[in-house]
CSV table of C-alpha atoms and ligand atoms in Angstrom, one decimal:
chain,number,residue,atom,x,y,z
T,1,UNK,CA,2.8,59.5,229.2
T,2,UNK,CA,4.8,57.6,226.8
T,3,UNK,CA,6.3,59.4,223.4
T,4,UNK,CA,8.2,58.1,220.8
T,5,UNK,CA,9.0,60.3,217.6
T,6,UNK,CA,11.6,61.3,214.4
T,7,UNK,CA,11.3,63.5,212.4
T,8,UNK,CA,13.1,61.7,209.3
T,9,UNK,CA,12.8,62.8,205.5
T,10,UNK,CA,12.6,60.7,202.5
T,11,UNK,CA,14.7,62.4,198.8
T,12,UNK,CA,12.9,62.8,196.4
T,13,UNK,CA,15.5,62.8,191.7
T,14,UNK,CA,12.5,64.1,189.7
T,15,UNK,CA,14.0,64.7,186.0
T,16,UNK,CA,12.3,65.6,182.7
T,17,UNK,CA,14.2,64.0,179.7
T,18,UNK,CA,13.4,65.5,176.4
T,19,UNK,CA,13.7,63.4,173.6
T,20,UNK,CA,12.5,62.7,170.2
T,21,UNK,CA,12.1,58.9,168.5
T,22,UNK,CA,12.6,57.4,171.8
T,23,UNK,CA,11.9,53.0,170.2
T,24,UNK,CA,14.8,54.4,168.1
T,25,UNK,CA,17.5,51.5,168.1
T,26,UNK,CA,19.7,54.1,168.1
T,27,UNK,CA,18.1,56.3,171.0
T,28,UNK,CA,20.5,55.3,173.6
T,29,UNK,CA,18.4,57.4,176.8
T,30,UNK,CA,15.1,53.9,177.6
T,31,UNK,CA,17.8,52.0,177.9
T,32,UNK,CA,20.0,53.8,180.7
T,33,UNK,CA,17.2,54.4,182.6
T,34,UNK,CA,15.6,50.6,183.1
T,35,UNK,CA,18.7,49.3,183.7
T,36,UNK,CA,20.9,52.7,185.9
T,37,UNK,CA,19.3,51.0,189.6
T,38,UNK,CA,19.3,47.8,189.6
T,39,UNK,CA,21.8,45.0,189.0
T,40,UNK,CA,19.8,41.9,187.8
T,41,UNK,CA,19.8,41.6,184.5
T,42,UNK,CA,17.2,41.9,182.5
T,43,UNK,CA,15.4,44.1,183.7
T,44,UNK,CA,11.7,43.7,183.4
T,45,UNK,CA,8.9,46.2,182.1
T,46,UNK,CA,5.3,45.8,181.6
T,47,UNK,CA,3.9,48.9,179.0
T,48,UNK,CA,0.3,50.5,178.8
T,49,UNK,CA,-0.6,52.3,175.9
T,50,UNK,CA,-3.3,54.7,175.9
T,51,UNK,CA,-5.5,53.4,173.0
T,52,UNK,CA,-5.6,56.8,171.2
T,53,UNK,CA,-1.7,56.7,171.1
T,54,UNK,CA,-1.9,52.9,169.8
T,55,UNK,CA,-4.2,54.4,166.2
T,56,UNK,CA,-2.8,57.0,166.0
T,57,UNK,CA,1.2,56.3,165.6
T,58,UNK,CA,2.0,54.4,163.2
T,59,UNK,CA,3.8,51.0,163.1
T,60,UNK,CA,3.9,52.1,167.2
T,61,UNK,CA,3.6,48.3,168.8
T,62,UNK,CA,6.5,47.3,166.1
T,63,UNK,CA,9.0,49.7,167.5
T,64,UNK,CA,8.1,48.2,170.5
T,65,UNK,CA,8.5,45.0,170.0
T,66,UNK,CA,12.1,45.8,167.7
T,67,UNK,CA,13.2,48.0,170.5
T,68,UNK,CA,12.8,45.1,173.5
T,69,UNK,CA,14.8,42.5,170.7
T,70,UNK,CA,17.7,44.9,170.4
T,71,UNK,CA,17.5,44.9,173.8
T,72,UNK,CA,16.9,41.7,175.7
T,73,UNK,CA,19.9,41.2,177.6
T,74,UNK,CA,19.4,44.2,179.1
T,75,UNK,CA,15.3,44.7,179.3
T,76,UNK,CA,12.3,41.9,179.3
T,77,UNK,CA,9.2,43.3,179.0
T,78,UNK,CA,7.3,40.8,180.5
T,79,UNK,CA,3.7,40.8,177.2
T,80,UNK,CA,2.6,43.2,174.4
T,81,UNK,CA,1.5,46.4,175.7
T,82,UNK,CA,-1.6,46.6,177.6
T,83,UNK,CA,-3.6,49.1,175.6
T,84,UNK,CA,-6.3,51.1,177.8
T,85,UNK,CA,-8.9,53.2,176.2
T,86,UNK,CA,-7.4,56.3,177.2
T,87,UNK,CA,-9.7,60.5,177.9
T,88,UNK,CA,-11.3,60.8,181.0
T,89,UNK,CA,-13.4,57.9,180.9
T,90,UNK,CA,-10.3,55.9,182.1
T,91,UNK,CA,-10.1,57.1,185.0
T,92,UNK,CA,-14.7,56.7,185.8
T,93,UNK,CA,-13.5,53.5,184.8
T,94,UNK,CA,-11.8,51.5,188.3
T,95,UNK,CA,-11.3,48.7,186.2
T,96,UNK,CA,-8.6,49.8,184.4
T,97,UNK,CA,-6.4,50.2,187.2
T,98,UNK,CA,-7.4,46.6,188.0
T,99,UNK,CA,-6.4,45.3,184.9
T,100,UNK,CA,-3.3,46.9,185.5
T,101,UNK,CA,-2.6,44.8,189.1
T,102,UNK,CA,-3.4,41.7,187.3
T,103,UNK,CA,-0.6,42.3,185.6
T,104,UNK,CA,2.1,43.1,187.8
T,105,UNK,CA,0.6,40.0,189.6
T,106,UNK,CA,0.5,37.4,187.3
T,107,UNK,CA,3.8,39.2,185.1
T,108,UNK,CA,6.6,39.4,188.1
T,109,UNK,CA,6.5,42.3,188.6
T,110,UNK,CA,8.3,43.2,191.1
T,111,UNK,CA,9.5,46.9,193.2
T,112,UNK,CA,12.6,46.8,190.6
T,113,UNK,CA,11.0,46.3,188.3
T,114,UNK,CA,8.9,49.0,185.8
T,115,UNK,CA,5.7,49.7,184.5
T,116,UNK,CA,5.4,52.0,181.4
T,117,UNK,CA,2.9,54.0,180.8
T,118,UNK,CA,2.8,56.1,178.0
T,119,UNK,CA,0.0,58.0,177.1
T,120,UNK,CA,-2.5,61.6,177.5
T,121,UNK,CA,-2.9,62.6,181.0
T,122,UNK,CA,-5.8,60.9,181.9
T,123,UNK,CA,-4.0,57.0,181.6
T,124,UNK,CA,-0.9,58.6,182.8
T,125,UNK,CA,-2.6,59.0,185.5
T,126,UNK,CA,-4.6,55.5,185.8
T,127,UNK,CA,-0.9,53.9,185.0
T,128,UNK,CA,0.8,56.2,187.5
T,129,UNK,CA,-2.3,55.2,190.4
T,130,UNK,CA,-2.0,51.3,189.7
T,131,UNK,CA,1.9,51.4,189.7
T,132,UNK,CA,2.3,53.4,193.0
T,133,UNK,CA,-0.5,51.3,195.3
T,134,UNK,CA,1.4,47.8,193.8
T,135,UNK,CA,3.4,46.4,196.4
T,136,UNK,CA,3.4,49.9,197.5
T,137,UNK,CA,4.5,51.1,194.6
T,138,UNK,CA,6.9,50.0,191.5
T,139,UNK,CA,9.2,51.6,189.5
T,140,UNK,CA,7.2,54.5,187.3
T,141,UNK,CA,8.2,55.8,184.2
T,142,UNK,CA,5.6,58.3,182.1
T,143,UNK,CA,5.7,59.1,178.3
T,144,UNK,CA,3.7,61.9,177.9
T,145,UNK,CA,2.5,61.7,175.0
T,146,UNK,CA,0.3,64.7,174.4
T,147,UNK,CA,1.2,68.6,175.1
T,148,UNK,CA,-1.1,69.0,178.3
T,149,UNK,CA,0.5,66.3,179.3
T,150,UNK,CA,4.2,67.1,178.7
T,151,UNK,CA,3.5,70.1,179.6
T,152,UNK,CA,2.1,70.3,182.7
T,153,UNK,CA,0.3,67.0,183.9
T,154,UNK,CA,3.3,64.3,183.3
T,155,UNK,CA,5.7,65.8,184.9
T,156,UNK,CA,4.1,66.1,188.1
T,157,UNK,CA,4.5,64.4,191.3
T,158,UNK,CA,-0.1,63.4,191.1
T,159,UNK,CA,-1.2,60.2,190.2
T,160,UNK,CA,-5.7,59.8,190.0
T,161,UNK,CA,-8.6,58.2,189.0
T,162,UNK,CA,-12.1,59.9,189.9
T,163,UNK,CA,-14.8,58.5,192.2
T,164,UNK,CA,-18.5,59.7,193.4
T,165,UNK,CA,-18.6,61.8,190.6
T,166,UNK,CA,-15.5,64.0,192.1
T,167,UNK,CA,-12.2,64.7,190.0
T,168,UNK,CA,-9.7,62.5,191.1
T,169,UNK,CA,-11.4,61.6,194.8
T,170,UNK,CA,-8.9,58.7,194.7
T,171,UNK,CA,-6.0,59.3,194.1
T,172,UNK,CA,-1.9,59.2,195.8
T,173,UNK,CA,1.3,61.4,195.5
T,174,UNK,CA,4.2,59.6,193.8
T,175,UNK,CA,6.5,61.5,191.4
T,176,UNK,CA,7.8,58.7,188.9
T,177,UNK,CA,11.0,57.3,188.0
T,178,UNK,CA,11.1,59.6,184.8
T,179,UNK,CA,9.5,61.3,183.2
T,180,UNK,CA,10.8,61.3,179.7
T,181,UNK,CA,9.0,63.7,177.1
T,182,UNK,CA,9.1,62.8,173.4
T,183,UNK,CA,8.0,66.2,171.0
T,184,UNK,CA,7.4,63.3,168.4
T,185,UNK,CA,4.3,62.5,169.8
T,186,UNK,CA,3.2,65.5,169.6
T,187,UNK,CA,3.2,65.1,165.6
T,188,UNK,CA,0.0,62.7,165.9
T,189,UNK,CA,-2.3,64.3,168.0
T,190,UNK,CA,-5.5,65.9,167.3
T,191,UNK,CA,-6.0,69.7,166.9
T,192,UNK,CA,-9.0,69.8,169.9
T,193,UNK,CA,-5.2,68.0,171.9
T,194,UNK,CA,-2.5,69.9,170.9
T,195,UNK,CA,-5.0,73.4,171.6
T,196,UNK,CA,-5.8,71.9,174.9
T,197,UNK,CA,-2.2,71.4,176.9
T,198,UNK,CA,-1.9,75.5,176.2
T,199,UNK,CA,-4.2,76.6,178.1
T,200,UNK,CA,-2.1,74.9,181.0
T,201,UNK,CA,1.1,77.2,179.5
T,202,UNK,CA,-0.6,79.9,179.8
T,203,UNK,CA,-2.0,79.0,183.1
T,204,UNK,CA,1.7,79.1,185.0
T,205,UNK,CA,3.1,81.8,182.4
T,206,UNK,CA,0.1,84.1,184.4
T,207,UNK,CA,1.4,83.0,188.1
T,208,UNK,CA,4.8,81.9,187.7
T,209,UNK,CA,6.4,84.0,184.4
T,210,UNK,CA,4.9,86.7,183.0
T,211,UNK,CA,7.8,87.1,180.3
T,212,UNK,CA,6.3,83.4,179.5
T,213,UNK,CA,3.1,84.8,179.4
T,214,UNK,CA,3.9,87.8,176.8
T,215,UNK,CA,6.1,85.6,175.2
T,216,UNK,CA,3.0,83.5,174.0
T,217,UNK,CA,1.6,86.8,173.4
T,218,UNK,CA,4.2,87.5,170.7
T,219,UNK,CA,3.6,83.9,169.9
T,220,UNK,CA,0.2,83.3,169.3
T,221,UNK,CA,-0.6,83.8,165.6
T,222,UNK,CA,2.5,80.7,165.7
T,223,UNK,CA,0.6,78.6,168.7
T,224,UNK,CA,-2.8,78.9,167.1
T,225,UNK,CA,-2.0,77.6,163.9
T,226,UNK,CA,0.3,74.9,165.8
T,227,UNK,CA,4.1,75.7,164.8
T,228,UNK,CA,6.2,72.9,166.2
T,229,UNK,CA,8.8,75.6,167.0
T,230,UNK,CA,6.6,77.6,169.0
T,231,UNK,CA,4.3,74.8,170.3
T,232,UNK,CA,7.7,72.8,170.9
T,233,UNK,CA,9.1,75.8,173.1
T,234,UNK,CA,5.9,76.3,175.0
T,235,UNK,CA,5.6,72.5,175.9
T,236,UNK,CA,10.0,72.9,177.6
T,237,UNK,CA,9.0,75.7,179.6
T,238,UNK,CA,5.9,74.9,180.5
T,239,UNK,CA,7.6,72.3,182.2
T,240,UNK,CA,10.7,73.3,183.6
T,241,UNK,CA,7.8,75.9,185.6
T,242,UNK,CA,5.9,73.0,187.3
T,243,UNK,CA,8.9,71.4,188.4
T,244,UNK,CA,10.6,74.0,189.2
T,245,UNK,CA,6.7,74.9,191.1
T,246,UNK,CA,7.7,71.3,192.4
T,247,UNK,CA,10.8,70.7,193.4
T,248,UNK,CA,11.4,74.9,195.4
T,249,UNK,CA,7.9,75.7,196.3
T,250,UNK,CA,7.9,74.0,199.5
T,251,UNK,CA,5.3,71.8,199.2
T,252,UNK,CA,5.3,69.2,196.7
T,253,UNK,CA,3.1,66.9,198.5
T,254,UNK,CA,-0.1,69.0,199.1
T,255,UNK,CA,-0.1,68.9,202.6
T,256,UNK,CA,-1.0,72.9,203.6
T,257,UNK,CA,-4.0,74.3,201.6
T,258,UNK,CA,-2.0,76.2,199.5
T,259,UNK,CA,-1.6,74.8,195.7
T,260,UNK,CA,-0.7,77.9,193.3
T,261,UNK,CA,-1.0,75.5,190.0
T,262,UNK,CA,-4.8,75.2,190.9
T,263,UNK,CA,-5.6,78.8,189.5
T,264,UNK,CA,-8.7,78.6,187.2
T,265,UNK,CA,-8.9,74.7,188.1
T,266,UNK,CA,-12.0,74.7,190.5
T,267,UNK,CA,-14.0,75.7,188.0
T,268,UNK,CA,-12.1,73.8,185.6
T,269,UNK,CA,-12.8,70.7,187.3
T,270,UNK,CA,-16.7,71.3,188.1
T,271,UNK,CA,-17.2,72.4,185.0
T,272,UNK,CA,-15.4,69.3,183.3
T,273,UNK,CA,-17.9,66.5,185.6
T,274,UNK,CA,-21.0,69.6,184.5
T,275,UNK,CA,-20.5,68.3,180.8
T,276,UNK,CA,-20.5,64.6,181.9
T,277,UNK,CA,-16.5,65.1,180.3
T,278,UNK,CA,-17.8,66.8,177.1
T,279,UNK,CA,-15.0,68.7,177.4
T,280,UNK,CA,-11.4,68.4,177.9
T,281,UNK,CA,-8.8,69.4,180.4
T,282,UNK,CA,-7.4,72.0,179.4
T,283,UNK,CA,-10.7,74.0,177.4
T,284,UNK,CA,-12.1,73.9,180.7
T,285,UNK,CA,-9.2,75.2,182.0
T,286,UNK,CA,-9.2,77.7,180.1
T,287,UNK,CA,-12.7,79.1,181.3
T,288,UNK,CA,-11.6,78.5,184.7
T,289,UNK,CA,-9.2,81.0,183.8
T,290,UNK,CA,-11.1,83.5,182.1
T,291,UNK,CA,-13.3,83.3,185.4
T,292,UNK,CA,-10.7,83.9,187.5
T,293,UNK,CA,-9.4,86.6,186.1
T,294,UNK,CA,-12.1,88.4,185.2
T,295,UNK,CA,-12.5,88.6,189.0
T,296,UNK,CA,-9.0,88.9,189.5
T,297,UNK,CA,-9.9,92.5,188.2
T,298,UNK,CA,-14.0,92.8,189.4
T,299,UNK,CA,-12.0,92.6,192.6
T,300,UNK,CA,-9.0,94.6,192.3
T,301,UNK,CA,-6.2,92.8,192.1
T,302,UNK,CA,-5.3,93.5,188.8
T,303,UNK,CA,-6.4,96.1,185.6
T,304,UNK,CA,-9.6,95.9,183.1
T,305,UNK,CA,-7.1,96.2,180.4
T,306,UNK,CA,-5.0,92.9,181.4
T,307,UNK,CA,-7.5,90.8,182.0
T,308,UNK,CA,-8.6,92.2,178.6
T,309,UNK,CA,-5.0,90.7,177.4
T,310,UNK,CA,-5.5,87.3,179.9
T,311,UNK,CA,-8.7,86.5,178.0
T,312,UNK,CA,-7.4,88.1,174.1
T,313,UNK,CA,-4.8,85.4,173.7
T,314,UNK,CA,-7.0,82.2,174.8
T,315,UNK,CA,-9.5,83.6,172.1
T,316,UNK,CA,-6.8,84.0,170.4
T,317,UNK,CA,-5.2,79.9,171.2
T,318,UNK,CA,-8.4,79.3,169.9
T,319,UNK,CA,-9.3,79.0,173.0
T,320,UNK,CA,-14.2,79.2,174.0
T,321,UNK,CA,-14.6,81.1,176.5
T,322,UNK,CA,-17.9,79.9,177.7
T,323,UNK,CA,-19.6,76.2,177.2
T,324,UNK,CA,-23.0,75.7,178.2
T,325,UNK,CA,-22.6,74.4,181.7
T,326,UNK,CA,-20.9,78.1,182.8
T,327,UNK,CA,-24.9,78.6,182.4
T,328,UNK,CA,-26.4,76.2,184.0
T,329,UNK,CA,-28.2,76.8,187.8
T,330,UNK,CA,-29.2,74.5,190.8
T,331,UNK,CA,-32.9,75.2,191.5
T,332,UNK,CA,-32.5,77.4,193.9
T,333,UNK,CA,-30.7,79.4,191.1
T,334,UNK,CA,-27.8,79.6,192.4
T,335,UNK,CA,-24.8,78.5,188.8
T,336,UNK,CA,-24.1,74.5,189.0
T,337,UNK,CA,-20.2,75.9,188.4
T,338,UNK,CA,-20.3,77.7,192.3
T,339,UNK,CA,-21.1,74.2,193.5
T,340,UNK,CA,-16.9,73.8,192.4
T,341,UNK,CA,-15.8,76.2,195.0
T,342,UNK,CA,-17.8,74.2,198.0
T,343,UNK,CA,-16.3,70.2,196.6
T,344,UNK,CA,-12.6,72.2,196.0
T,345,UNK,CA,-12.2,72.9,199.4
T,346,UNK,CA,-13.6,69.4,200.0
T,347,UNK,CA,-10.9,67.7,197.9
T,348,UNK,CA,-8.5,70.1,199.5
T,349,UNK,CA,-9.4,70.3,203.5
T,350,UNK,CA,-8.4,73.4,205.6
T,351,UNK,CA,-8.9,76.7,205.1
T,352,UNK,CA,-9.9,77.6,201.4
T,353,UNK,CA,-6.9,78.6,198.8
T,354,UNK,CA,-8.1,79.5,195.4
T,355,UNK,CA,-4.9,82.0,193.3
T,356,UNK,CA,-5.6,84.7,191.4
T,357,UNK,CA,-4.1,87.8,189.7
T,358,UNK,CA,-1.6,89.8,191.9
T,359,UNK,CA,-0.9,90.9,188.3
T,360,UNK,CA,0.7,89.3,185.1
T,361,UNK,CA,3.4,86.6,185.8
T,362,UNK,CA,2.4,86.5,189.5
T,363,UNK,CA,-0.6,84.4,191.3
T,364,UNK,CA,-2.0,85.6,194.9
T,365,UNK,CA,-3.5,83.4,197.6
T,366,UNK,CA,-6.9,84.9,198.4
T,367,UNK,CA,-9.3,82.6,201.3
T,368,UNK,CA,-12.9,83.8,200.0
T,369,UNK,CA,-14.5,84.0,196.9
T,370,UNK,CA,-17.8,86.6,196.9
T,371,UNK,CA,-20.5,84.7,195.0
T,372,UNK,CA,-21.5,88.2,193.4
T,373,UNK,CA,-18.6,88.7,191.2
T,374,UNK,CA,-18.3,85.4,190.3
T,375,UNK,CA,-21.8,85.2,189.2
T,376,UNK,CA,-20.9,88.8,187.4
T,377,UNK,CA,-17.4,87.3,185.9
T,378,UNK,CA,-19.7,84.7,185.0
T,379,UNK,CA,-22.3,87.0,183.3
T,380,UNK,CA,-19.6,89.2,181.9
T,381,UNK,CA,-18.5,85.9,179.8
T,382,UNK,CA,-21.2,84.5,178.2
T,383,UNK,CA,-21.4,88.5,177.2
T,384,UNK,CA,-18.3,88.5,175.4
T,385,UNK,CA,-20.1,84.9,173.3
T,386,UNK,CA,-23.0,87.6,172.4
T,387,UNK,CA,-20.7,90.0,171.7
T,388,UNK,CA,-18.1,87.7,169.8
T,389,UNK,CA,-21.2,86.4,167.9
T,390,UNK,CA,-23.1,90.2,166.8
T,391,UNK,CA,-20.1,90.9,165.3
T,392,UNK,CA,-19.1,88.2,163.4
T,393,UNK,CA,-23.0,88.1,162.2
T,394,UNK,CA,-22.9,92.2,161.5
T,395,UNK,CA,-19.3,90.6,159.8
T,396,UNK,CA,-21.2,88.2,157.9
T,397,UNK,CA,-24.7,90.2,157.0
T,398,UNK,CA,-21.9,93.6,156.1
T,399,UNK,CA,-20.1,91.4,153.3
D,1,NAD,N1,-2.0,64.0,187.6
D,1,NAD,C1,-2.0,65.5,187.6
D,1,NAD,O1,-1.5,66.6,189.0
D,1,NAD,C2,-2.7,65.7,186.7
D,1,NAD,C3,-2.4,67.2,186.2
D,1,NAD,C4,-4.0,68.5,185.5
D,1,NAD,C5,-4.5,67.4,184.4
D,1,NAD,N2,-4.4,66.3,185.1
D,1,NAD,C6,-5.6,64.6,183.8
D,1,NAD,O2,-5.2,64.9,182.6
D,1,NAD,C7,-6.1,64.6,181.9
D,1,NAD,C8,-6.2,64.9,180.5
D,1,NAD,O3,-4.8,64.8,179.7
D,1,NAD,P1,-4.5,65.6,178.3
D,1,NAD,O4,-5.2,66.9,177.6
D,1,NAD,O5,-3.4,64.5,178.0
D,1,NAD,O6,-5.8,64.2,177.5
D,1,NAD,P2,-6.6,62.7,177.9
D,1,NAD,O7,-5.8,62.3,178.8
D,1,NAD,O8,-8.1,62.7,178.3
D,1,NAD,O9,-6.8,62.6,176.3
D,1,NAD,C9,-6.9,63.4,175.2
D,1,NAD,C10,-7.2,62.4,173.6
D,1,NAD,O10,-6.2,61.9,173.7
D,1,NAD,C11,-5.2,60.4,172.6
D,1,NAD,N3,-4.0,60.8,172.6
D,1,NAD,C12,-3.3,60.9,174.0
D,1,NAD,N4,-1.7,61.1,173.5
D,1,NAD,C13,-2.3,61.0,171.5
D,1,NAD,C14,-1.6,61.0,170.6
D,1,NAD,N5,0.5,61.1,171.1
D,1,NAD,N6,-1.8,60.9,169.4
D,1,NAD,C15,-2.9,60.8,169.5
D,1,NAD,N7,-3.5,60.7,170.2
D,1,NAD,C16,-3.4,61.2,171.4
D,1,NAD,C17,-6.4,60.0,173.5
D,1,NAD,O11,-6.3,58.3,173.9
D,1,NAD,C18,-7.1,60.6,174.1
D,1,NAD,O12,-8.5,60.2,173.8
D,1,NAD,C19,-7.2,64.7,182.9
D,1,NAD,O13,-8.1,63.7,183.1
D,1,NAD,C20,-6.9,65.6,184.1
D,1,NAD,O14,-7.8,65.3,185.2
D,1,NAD,C21,-3.7,65.7,186.0
D,2,ZN,ZN1,-4.8,70.9,185.3
């Protein structure tokens, strides 16, 4: 039998640039990026914009228009920004991807042009997928606008939309041309969305960097009040750890079975879908982290006192560590969230690989979870909630 075989490599540069006031005419960052590797002028760009950002950032439309007018010789905005509803519902609607594809077609956005996406993690996932699939990949510039997206989802190399009741069922690995984290966007976020992103920071600290976890413990009071400097420190370090993992972890496109950055996510993804996306991704991740931390303690990997530190930090940051979906059971009495484990295995393929904690700051991979211990961990979280309610009630009665 004849066989032709070669191995080849494709190298990527993955960069996350931090700035403020990206659309101020004096800020050179965007023009530099858009023109750095194209000789033809003006470079064409299509902007997609999360409606949540369009509604809350005053004067954004004008700022974008003025910025492109001031740089008209170098870059051309092919039409006004395409404003699309953000949040998880965006990923539930395949029509958004089609809308972006249609504009890429109508405005002759080619592989040397840009799709610039401005928004939260959900919007970036949608626009990134549209950009990755039109003409087999158009240059994609991500401008994440939430804590979660700047620290975690927006600085990754994945995109995708939901289908068949499953998160990220359709998607691709496609490193963006660049990510620009404009820290000013975070000022416009709701408290809920500021907090939500902190869950991913706790996650990465727990599996990668004990010092970072302990810094968050020290800063918990400031973070709970969304102190600007404390929040920015977290966003920058979390993004750095994330990129570090992609670049040096040995498996940026997740071809193997391990996915350390998905610590706490098997339960989180299931809780999100069970809640009909009432729970934000970060809120579900906080519960998933609590569950897998307790599991790590119950299976003897970490001390109970370390697990308590993790739960305390999450609570001090303002996360609820249970949700009604955690109590939901199937007709056979099995907690519905346990189905998430099977879906996780299905999504990954290969051997089931779940990250647990070997210590604060150190993840460990396991290939099986004991359903009985998961149930115990769920019960412990529920007891804890009831305990905190009773404590609050007692306090109220005493005062
Ligand atoms: N691709 C990946 O690797 C990856 C990794 C982790 C998470 N994710 C995905 O990210 C999504 C969650 O992202 P998220 O937490 O950023 O939330 P989100 O995108 O759902 O946005 C939450 C809300 O905030 C609004 N919003 C966004 N920026 C704003 C701003 N600056 N001011 C005011 N409102 C603003 C949005 O319109 C939306 O209503 C989930 O779909 C999750 O699956 C993807
Ligand atoms: Zn996540």
